[in-house]
Each structure stands twice: as structure tokens, then as C-alpha cells.
C-alpha positions as semicolon CSV with decimal commas, in nm:
position;residue;x (nm);y (nm);z (nm)
1;X;0,014;-0,001;-0,018
2;X;0,262;0,276;0,099
3;X;0,391;0,238;-0,298
4;X;0,125;0,387;-0,437
5;X;0,169;0,713;-0,229
6;X;0,547;0,696;-0,322
7;X;0,373;0,701;-0,705
8;X;0,213;1,028;-0,565
9;X;0,487;1,166;-0,466
10;X;0,694;1,111;-0,793
11;X;0,368;1,270;-0,966
12;X;0,348;1,602;-0,738
13;X;0,382;1,807;-1,039
14;X;0,111;1,628;-1,261
15;X;-0,098;1,645;-0,959
16;X;-0,104;1,994;-0,808
17;X;-0,145;2,082;-1,193
18;X;-0,493;1,944;-1,124
19;X;-0,565;2,100;-0,807
20;X;-0,816;2,337;-0,929
21;X;-1,076;2,070;-1,075
22;X;-1,056;1,857;-0,722
23;X;-1,123;2,242;-0,581
24;X;-1,456;2,226;-0,784
25;X;-1,583;1,939;-0,541
26;X;-1,471;2,102;-0,263
27;X;-1,740;2,325;-0,091
28;X;-1,776;2,537;0,248
29;X;-2,089;2,410;0,288
30;X;-2,029;2,048;0,217
31;X;-2,135;1,906;0,522
32;X;-2,492;2,144;0,542
33;X;-2,713;1,907;0,497
34;X;-2,500;1,535;0,529
35;X;-2,373;1,654;0,900
36;X;-2,526;2,030;0,974
37;X;-2,398;1,996;1,352
38;X;-2,007;1,903;1,207
39;X;-1,862;2,230;1,269
40;X;-1,984;2,358;1,588
41;X;-1,904;1,985;1,710
42;X;-1,518;1,978;1,628
43;X;-1,548;2,433;1,715
44;X;-1,595;2,323;2,065
45;X;-1,358;2,017;2,136
46;X;-1,071;2,200;1,967
47;X;-1,156;2,514;2,209
48;X;-1,202;2,340;2,530
49;X;-0,861;2,129;2,367
50;X;-0,692;2,464;2,352
51;X;-0,817;2,617;2,649
52;X;-0,659;2,313;2,856
53;X;-0,325;2,340;2,687
54;X;-0,277;2,690;2,488
55;X;-0,017;2,530;2,321
56;X;-0,234;2,246;2,161
57;X;-0,307;2,535;1,911
58;X;-0,023;2,556;1,710
59;X;-0,006;2,110;1,708
60;X;-0,302;2,036;1,541
61;X;-0,222;2,342;1,359
62;X;0,072;2,174;1,264
63;X;-0,033;1,844;1,170
64;X;-0,295;2,022;0,867
65;X;0,063;2,160;0,751
66;X;0,243;1,842;0,780
67;X;-0,055;1,656;0,660
68;X;-0,114;1,885;0,376
69;X;0,251;1,913;0,234
70;X;0,334;1,514;0,181
71;X;0,078;1,407;-0,072
72;X;-0,177;1,616;-0,038
73;X;-0,443;1,680;0,272
74;X;-0,569;1,330;0,267
75;X;-0,504;1,269;0,680
76;X;-0,263;0,998;0,559
77;X;-0,029;1,184;0,852
78;X;-0,254;1,023;1,104
79;X;-0,226;0,668;0,992
80;X;-0,009;0,468;1,273
81;X;0,272;0,239;1,127
82;X;0,163;-0,130;1,161
83;X;0,486;-0,279;1,223
84;X;0,673;-0,489;1,061
85;X;0,517;-0,449;0,725
86;X;0,398;-0,082;0,668
87;X;0,567;0,298;0,757
88;X;0,388;0,577;0,777
89;X;0,487;0,906;0,862
90;X;0,406;0,914;1,197
91;X;0,745;0,808;1,240
92;X;0,956;1,004;1,000
93;X;1,202;1,242;1,102
94;X;1,083;1,545;1,077
95;X;0,739;1,428;1,295
96;X;0,841;1,157;1,494
97;X;0,843;1,286;1,899
98;X;0,762;1,629;1,774
99;X;0,408;1,646;1,588
100;X;0,128;1,623;1,815
101;X;-0,215;1,667;1,922
102;X;-0,336;1,300;1,761
103;X;-0,551;1,241;2,108
104;X;-0,746;1,572;2,017
105;X;-0,803;1,459;1,632
106;X;-0,958;1,138;1,772
107;X;-1,181;1,301;2,041
108;X;-1,297;1,511;1,766
109;X;-1,349;1,174;1,574
110;X;-1,507;1,016;1,755
111;X;-1,769;1,274;1,854
112;X;-1,837;1,388;1,444
113;X;-1,895;0,992;1,405
114;X;-2,162;0,989;1,683
115;X;-2,357;1,240;1,560
116;X;-2,279;1,173;1,162
117;X;-2,140;0,808;1,098
118;X;-1,920;0,769;0,750
119;X;-1,995;1,110;0,705
120;X;-1,666;1,343;0,800
121;X;-1,337;1,256;0,725
122;X;-1,026;1,288;0,953
123;X;-0,877;1,498;0,669
124;X;-1,149;1,773;0,683
125;X;-1,138;1,708;1,057
126;X;-0,770;1,834;1,013
127;X;-0,890;2,136;0,844
128;X;-1,121;2,284;1,017
129;X;-0,960;2,210;1,372
130;X;-0,623;2,432;1,242
131;X;-0,850;2,706;1,155
132;X;-1,046;2,705;1,463
133;X;-0,714;2,633;1,640
134;X;-0,570;2,948;1,531
135;X;-0,854;3,176;1,621
136;X;-0,898;3,037;1,921
137;X;-0,560;3,156;2,010
138;X;-0,641;3,530;1,884
139;X;-0,572;3,481;1,526
140;X;-0,824;3,556;1,162
141;X;-1,023;3,303;1,088
142;X;-1,154;3,169;0,745
143;X;-1,409;2,981;0,543
144;X;-1,235;2,596;0,495
145;X;-1,346;2,426;0,160
146;X;-1,479;2,087;0,249
147;X;-1,497;1,759;0,110
148;X;-1,179;1,605;0,142
149;X;-1,127;1,169;0,149
150;X;-0,943;1,006;0,343
151;X;-0,592;0,811;0,201
152;X;-0,535;0,441;0,261
153;X;-0,171;0,476;0,244
154;X;0,091;0,730;0,358
155;X;0,433;0,765;0,294
156;X;0,745;0,757;0,561
157;X;0,978;0,825;0,221
158;X;0,786;1,083;0,107
159;X;0,696;1,254;0,448
160;X;1,139;1,239;0,514
161;X;1,238;1,399;0,231
162;X;1,276;1,758;0,170
163;X;0,843;1,804;0,108
164;X;0,846;1,921;0,468
165;X;1,072;2,246;0,471
166;X;1,366;2,220;0,736
167;X;1,406;2,436;1,036
168;X;1,779;2,466;0,898
169;X;1,684;2,570;0,556
170;X;1,828;2,906;0,356
171;X;1,630;3,125;0,223
172;X;1,649;2,990;-0,118
173;X;1,555;2,672;-0,051
174;X;1,270;2,754;0,157
175;X;1,127;2,967;-0,193
176;X;1,224;2,688;-0,388
177;X;1,016;2,381;-0,131
178;X;0,710;2,642;-0,112
179;X;0,756;2,647;-0,512
180;X;0,725;2,342;-0,560
181;X;0,394;2,357;-0,396
182;X;0,284;2,571;-0,605
183;X;0,317;2,931;-0,339
184;X;0,500;3,252;-0,390
185;X;0,766;3,369;-0,223
186;X;0,532;3,583;-0,040
187;X;0,286;3,340;0,093
188;X;0,586;3,140;0,237
189;X;0,645;3,427;0,455
190;X;0,320;3,458;0,551
191;X;0,280;3,059;0,614
192;X;0,577;3,116;0,771
193;X;0,384;3,338;1,038
194;X;0,240;3,012;1,192
195;X;0,589;3,074;1,399
196;X;0,417;3,314;1,607
197;X;0,270;3,031;1,879
198;X;0,452;2,685;1,929
199;X;0,774;2,564;2,044
200;X;1,058;2,357;1,923
201;X;1,286;2,147;2,036
202;X;1,646;2,274;2,128
203;X;1,845;2,013;1,841
204;X;1,622;2,223;1,581
205;X;1,784;2,540;1,690
206;X;2,118;2,436;1,890
207;X;2,385;2,558;1,589
208;X;2,205;2,840;1,529
209;X;2,233;2,927;1,915
210;X;2,599;2,885;1,921
211;X;2,714;2,913;1,576
212;X;2,533;3,208;1,423
213;X;2,588;3,585;1,477
214;X;2,270;3,711;1,381
215;X;2,102;3,654;1,738
216;X;1,972;3,881;1,934
217;X;2,274;3,852;2,266
218;X;2,038;3,855;2,550
219;X;1,764;3,601;2,424
220;X;2,065;3,398;2,277
221;X;2,193;3,405;2,662
222;X;1,840;3,362;2,811
223;X;1,789;3,014;2,546
224;X;2,129;2,871;2,685
225;X;2,009;2,800;3,029
226;X;1,732;2,588;2,908
227;X;1,966;2,487;2,563
228;X;2,285;2,386;2,637
229;X;2,595;2,303;2,394
230;X;2,562;1,921;2,480
231;X;2,244;1,809;2,617
232;X;1,887;1,896;2,630
233;X;1,777;1,760;2,275
234;X;1,435;1,786;2,351
235;X;1,432;2,107;2,571
236;X;1,152;2,285;2,432
237;X;1,126;2,701;2,384
238;X;0,874;2,918;2,226
239;X;0,921;2,959;1,812
240;X;0,771;3,357;1,964
241;X;0,902;3,442;2,283
242;X;0,678;3,792;2,311
243;X;0,396;3,635;2,278
244;X;0,433;3,202;2,256
245;X;0,050;3,157;2,351
246;X;-0,125;3,449;2,112
247;X;-0,180;3,460;1,753
248;X;-0,006;3,825;1,635
249;X;0,234;3,961;1,417
250;X;0,502;3,950;1,701
251;X;0,683;3,666;1,526
252;X;0,783;3,934;1,190
253;X;0,891;4,169;1,485
254;X;1,095;3,940;1,672
255;X;1,233;3,893;1,339
256;X;1,370;4,220;1,241
257;X;1,543;4,258;1,581
258;X;1,741;3,880;1,494
259;X;1,492;3,712;1,757
260;X;1,464;3,449;1,538
261;X;1,551;3,122;1,698
262;X;1,558;2,859;1,430
263;X;1,784;2,951;1,141
264;X;1,484;2,910;0,845
265;X;1,328;3,179;1,030
266;X;1,610;3,460;1,045
267;X;1,621;3,351;0,691
268;X;1,320;3,550;0,583
269;X;1,498;3,904;0,729
270;X;1,869;3,860;0,635
271;X;1,896;4,046;0,371
272;X;1,761;3,899;0,113
273;X;1,434;3,935;-0,116
274;X;1,198;3,838;0,173
275;X;1,301;4,078;0,384
276;X;1,046;4,419;0,278
277;X;0,757;4,157;0,336
278;X;0,870;4,067;0,675
279;X;0,894;4,414;0,643
280;X;0,538;4,515;0,627
281;X;0,397;4,223;0,838
282;X;0,614;4,374;1,078
283;X;0,361;4,659;1,099
284;X;0,087;4,625;0,986
285;X;-0,107;4,300;1,175
286;X;-0,453;4,316;0,961
287;X;-0,190;4,283;0,582
288;X;-0,029;3,978;0,747
289;X;-0,378;3,844;0,891
290;X;-0,546;3,868;0,505
291;X;-0,231;3,679;0,365
292;X;-0,219;3,419;0,633
293;X;-0,575;3,297;0,637
294;X;-0,601;3,323;0,223
295;X;-0,265;3,073;0,194
296;X;-0,409;2,872;0,417
297;X;-0,678;2,856;0,181
298;X;-0,483;2,788;-0,072
299;X;-0,285;2,539;0,125
300;X;-0,572;2,351;0,249
301;X;-0,658;2,265;-0,158
302;X;-0,326;2,060;-0,212
303;X;-0,401;1,749;-0,375
304;X;-0,713;1,649;-0,199
305;X;-0,885;1,296;-0,235
306;X;-1,265;1,391;-0,335
307;X;-1,558;1,188;-0,545
308;X;-1,491;0,823;-0,546
309;X;-1,111;0,805;-0,426
310;X;-0,985;0,755;-0,101
311;X;-1,257;0,651;0,153
312;X;-1,425;0,847;0,497
313;X;-1,154;0,707;0,776
314;X;-1,422;0,535;1,084
315;X;-1,088;0,618;1,287
316;X;-0,837;0,855;1,184
317;X;-0,539;0,627;1,291
318;X;-0,638;0,357;0,990
319;X;-0,777;0,245;0,705
320;X;-1,148;0,078;0,698
């Protein structure tokens, strides 16, 4: 089964060329008749999860991103490995011991199944939960187009490659990585603003902390106490130390002052082509919110399964 998803990866550019055709089958009112309580049910569950742990909002947003960037928005990231024959995306290097929120999605799926059995896909739940997480943390809202179906495959190999941008990437590689998914450099900067919430492990920014010179000295000093040079790989620090659990434009203001936590973050404001966009967002939160929302709508349209493709999984962790 995993070989099918590898084929999807090899033909990503071809699939992207058909996105517009598939999008015609997505609709903001897709469940209006078949499950009218779906969206309120998802929202209520997300609000509960975020109220219990504010960081969960960032985790649910990241789940959607990591799903869509590997073979499209098809909930393949939720499939559990089945040893020894099946390795999916969860244990690939960008996701292992890093992605979280799976239990929240399980809870949402259970609640939705109880009111509308076999109707609402896990892929749509991820898309709606991402939007509701952002709004729960003070960010913008947007109309989520629905009607995705769930993949019956997942690809460890596709998730292990550069489909998911690395926090170690330079600006040109970041632009290229997002361009491969159909995004402009401006949209890449807007989507990077999701790092206004969430945390990162020490192992992902240690190289920047101890080897790079364009990091604010006071921030560097405070980070070193939690991220020693030779230990504490999984210790967490906020991506946005200014307002770590509020979705705002502080991330961009941090970049202007050399306070980007990850190498890839600071690359957006390092004398390159995206510097002007960062400055705009740092002073104009309305522009950031609008561009971020539009980019999220676009991301949600990456190669969805629709019609008779895929299935509606009753358990997001396994195929029916």
C-alpha cells in the first residue's frame, strides 16, 4: 500500500496541475445537509483542547501543514505504523517525537462519528481544527472548503524528504520548497507566520544558538540556560518569545530585531528578497492576517482526494 503514496510523490507536479479540477468538488457548505452539526462540534472540541493547553493550538495547526505538504491534504499523517510491513508518516524524521495532537483529533472524530457516522473525513477535521485553533489563539478566521476524503496510504519516504521544509533551510531553499507546492515567496512568508505560536526542540536551533552571529544577544543568553551545547535535545523553547500562545504578528517584529529562533525563521529577514515583506507584516497585522488566511485556504486545496477516491475513515489512525 505504501508504494502507491510513493507514486503520488513522484507525480506531485502532475497532481498539482489538476488541483483546480479537484477543487471544484470542495465546498464551504459541504456538510450543510449531511452533517450540519459537524463544524460546531469540531470547534467546541478544539476550544476545549486549547483551553486546557494553549500550545495545542499550534500543534493542531502544524498537523494540518505536515499533512498537506506530503502528498496533499488527505489525513495520511494520522495513519499509525503497522509493524513490520507498514511505515507511515508519523515516524518520519520531521514528525517523530515532534508532531502531537493526535488524541485531540481522535476525540473530535469520535464525537463527529456519534452524530454523523461515516460522513466527515479526517482530512476535513484537520483542516477545520487548524482554522479553529488559530482563531482560538486570537488569529484570523477563514472559510474552510470541505469535501476531502481520506487516504488509504501513507509514505514514510515522502515525509522524510524535503516535502516538509527543514528548520535548517536557507532562504533560496525555502522559496523553492514552497514553490514546489505552488506557493509564492510572499505566501511562504505569510505561512511562516504560524511560528508566532508553538515551540521548538533544542536540537533544532542549537546550531543557530551557538554558531550564528545574527541572534539577539539577550535572547541567546536566555536560550542557553534551557539548551546546553551538548545536552537537552528535547527541551522546548517558544518560537515567539514575545507572545508564545497568542496568534499575532510579533513573530515578524522578532525577526526585524534578530530574534528568530530557527535558522529558517531568521533567513526571512537576512538581507534577501523577503525582507520587505517581513517589515510589512511587522507593522501591519491586518495585512498579515489577510495574507495568512488566504494562504491557508490555498494550502487546504493541495491535491485533495474527492469523489470516489480514498475513503471516509471511521478511525483516523487506520484504514477501514
